[in-house]
Tab-separated table of C-alpha atoms in Angstrom:
chain	number	residue	atom	x	y	z
A	190	MET	CA	9.173	-15.056	-2.169
A	191	PHE	CA	11.033	-11.770	-1.538
A	192	THR	CA	13.679	-12.515	-4.146
A	193	GLU	CA	11.108	-13.323	-6.847
A	194	ARG	CA	9.025	-10.263	-6.105
A	195	LEU	CA	12.019	-7.936	-6.013
A	196	LYS	CA	13.275	-9.217	-9.356
A	197	SER	CA	9.800	-9.082	-10.896
A	198	LEU	CA	9.190	-5.504	-9.744
A	199	ARG	CA	12.550	-4.411	-11.108
A	200	LYS	CA	11.836	-5.998	-14.480
A	201	GLU	CA	8.304	-4.540	-14.582
A	202	ALA	CA	9.894	-1.120	-14.082
A	203	GLY	CA	12.305	-1.807	-16.938
A	204	LEU	CA	15.343	-1.345	-14.725
A	205	THR	CA	18.622	-3.202	-14.406
A	206	GLN	CA	20.215	-4.306	-11.164
A	207	LYS	CA	22.788	-1.574	-11.740
A	208	ASP	CA	20.020	1.055	-12.064
A	209	ILE	CA	18.551	0.050	-8.710
A	210	ALA	CA	21.965	-0.125	-7.057
A	211	LEU	CA	22.793	3.395	-8.236
A	212	HIS	CA	19.462	4.726	-6.995
A	213	PHE	CA	19.987	3.201	-3.546
A	214	LYS	CA	23.676	4.077	-3.446
A	215	THR	CA	24.786	0.478	-3.050
A	216	SER	CA	26.963	-1.733	-5.182
A	217	PRO	CA	25.412	-3.775	-7.987
A	218	GLN	CA	26.860	-6.857	-6.264
A	219	SER	CA	25.009	-6.091	-3.015
A	220	TYR	CA	21.754	-5.584	-4.855
A	221	ALA	CA	22.283	-8.797	-6.839
A	222	GLN	CA	22.743	-10.654	-3.550
A	223	TRP	CA	19.315	-9.409	-2.432
A	224	GLU	CA	17.713	-10.775	-5.597
A	225	LYS	CA	19.560	-14.079	-5.214
A	226	GLY	CA	18.624	-14.406	-1.547
A	227	LEU	CA	22.254	-14.454	-0.420
A	228	ARG	CA	21.724	-11.340	1.697
A	229	SER	CA	18.685	-9.604	3.088
A	230	PRO	CA	18.216	-5.853	2.978
A	231	SER	CA	17.983	-3.961	6.249
A	232	LYS	CA	14.561	-2.930	7.474
A	233	GLU	CA	15.325	0.600	6.298
A	234	SER	CA	16.351	-0.608	2.836
A	235	LEU	CA	13.275	-2.835	2.628
A	236	GLU	CA	11.041	0.161	3.333
A	237	LYS	CA	12.899	2.226	0.730
A	238	LEU	CA	12.465	-0.550	-1.846
A	239	ALA	CA	8.743	-0.755	-1.074
A	240	ASN	CA	8.366	3.007	-1.469
A	241	PHE	CA	10.404	3.004	-4.662
A	242	PHE	CA	8.228	0.317	-6.269
A	243	ASN	CA	5.015	1.689	-4.679
A	244	VAL	CA	4.216	-1.575	-2.915
A	245	SER	CA	3.862	-2.560	0.713
A	246	THR	CA	6.654	-4.275	2.606
A	247	ASP	CA	4.175	-7.110	3.200
A	248	TYR	CA	3.872	-7.573	-0.549
A	249	LEU	CA	7.654	-7.566	-0.990
A	250	LEU	CA	8.073	-10.146	1.767
A	251	GLY	CA	5.309	-12.370	0.411
A	252	ASN	CA	2.953	-11.805	3.342
A	253	SER	CA	0.291	-10.327	1.048
A	254	ASP	CA	-0.663	-10.537	-2.610
A	255	ILE	CA	-1.933	-6.957	-2.620
A	256	LYS	CA	0.804	-4.704	-3.971
A	257	ASN	CA	-0.455	-1.567	-2.284
A	258	PRO	CA	-3.358	-1.819	0.181
A	259	GLU	CA	-4.155	1.867	-0.317
A	260	ASP	CA	-5.006	1.058	-3.939
A	261	GLU	CA	-7.582	-1.452	-2.726
A	262	LEU	CA	-9.372	1.049	-0.515
A	263	SER	CA	-12.117	3.310	-1.742
A	264	ASN	CA	-11.815	7.063	-1.343
A	265	VAL	CA	-14.465	6.878	1.383
A	266	GLU	CA	-12.428	4.351	3.381
A	267	ILE	CA	-9.246	6.395	3.011
A	268	LEU	CA	-11.067	9.569	4.071
A	269	PHE	CA	-12.580	7.781	7.087
A	270	ARG	CA	-9.156	6.516	8.185
A	271	LYS	CA	-7.522	9.923	7.824
A	272	THR	CA	-10.375	11.795	9.495
A	273	SER	CA	-10.770	9.414	12.423
A	274	LYS	CA	-7.063	8.946	13.119
A	275	ASN	CA	-7.044	10.770	16.480
A	276	MET	CA	-10.468	9.653	17.664
A	277	THR	CA	-11.120	7.216	20.480
A	278	SER	CA	-12.609	3.814	19.651
A	279	GLU	CA	-16.014	4.996	20.824
A	280	GLN	CA	-15.833	8.150	18.707
A	281	LYS	CA	-14.829	6.096	15.663
A	282	GLU	CA	-17.811	3.798	16.158
A	283	VAL	CA	-20.243	6.730	16.369
A	284	PHE	CA	-18.594	8.470	13.414
A	285	GLN	CA	-18.752	5.318	11.289
A	286	ARG	CA	-22.380	4.656	12.197
A	287	GLU	CA	-23.365	8.232	11.362
A	288	LEU	CA	-21.503	8.130	8.057
A	289	LEU	CA	-23.215	4.881	7.083
A	290	GLU	CA	-26.605	6.342	7.994
A	291	PHE	CA	-25.857	9.444	5.913
A	292	MET	CA	-24.762	7.355	2.931
A	293	GLU	CA	-27.928	5.272	3.133
A	294	ILE	CA	-30.074	8.420	3.170
A	295	ARG	CA	-28.209	9.783	0.133
A	296	ARG	CA	-28.501	6.456	-1.705
A	297	LYS	CA	-32.265	6.472	-1.173
A	298	ALA	CA	-32.458	10.091	-2.353
A	299	PHE	CA	-30.583	9.196	-5.554
A	300	GLU	CA	-32.987	6.314	-6.163
A	301	GLU	CA	-35.934	8.689	-5.725
A	302	ASP	CA	-34.343	11.124	-8.202
A	303	LYS	CA	-34.210	8.353	-10.816
A	304	LYS	CA	-37.965	7.823	-10.562
């Protein structure tokens, strides 16, 4: 799965194997071996490839069909994750419950405004 996805992403970007090899400061032969499945990139190289193509390592490895999970999240979900990062589990639960209550109140207010 990795080899197909790597090749597909490269072609989607309109790049040659040589282009990618130059960017990652490796030989075109080494990169070609990754696409052919003869060699596997290091964990560090895998992460760099994922960042370069703006996909997750899970997508590259075939563990997920979602190229970039962040793209699948709404702005509200991303904001919640960033804001609650250093909270305890209990604090996150309270925060989430309060946010949902607030959003429900606002939704009802918008419905009233339409009337």
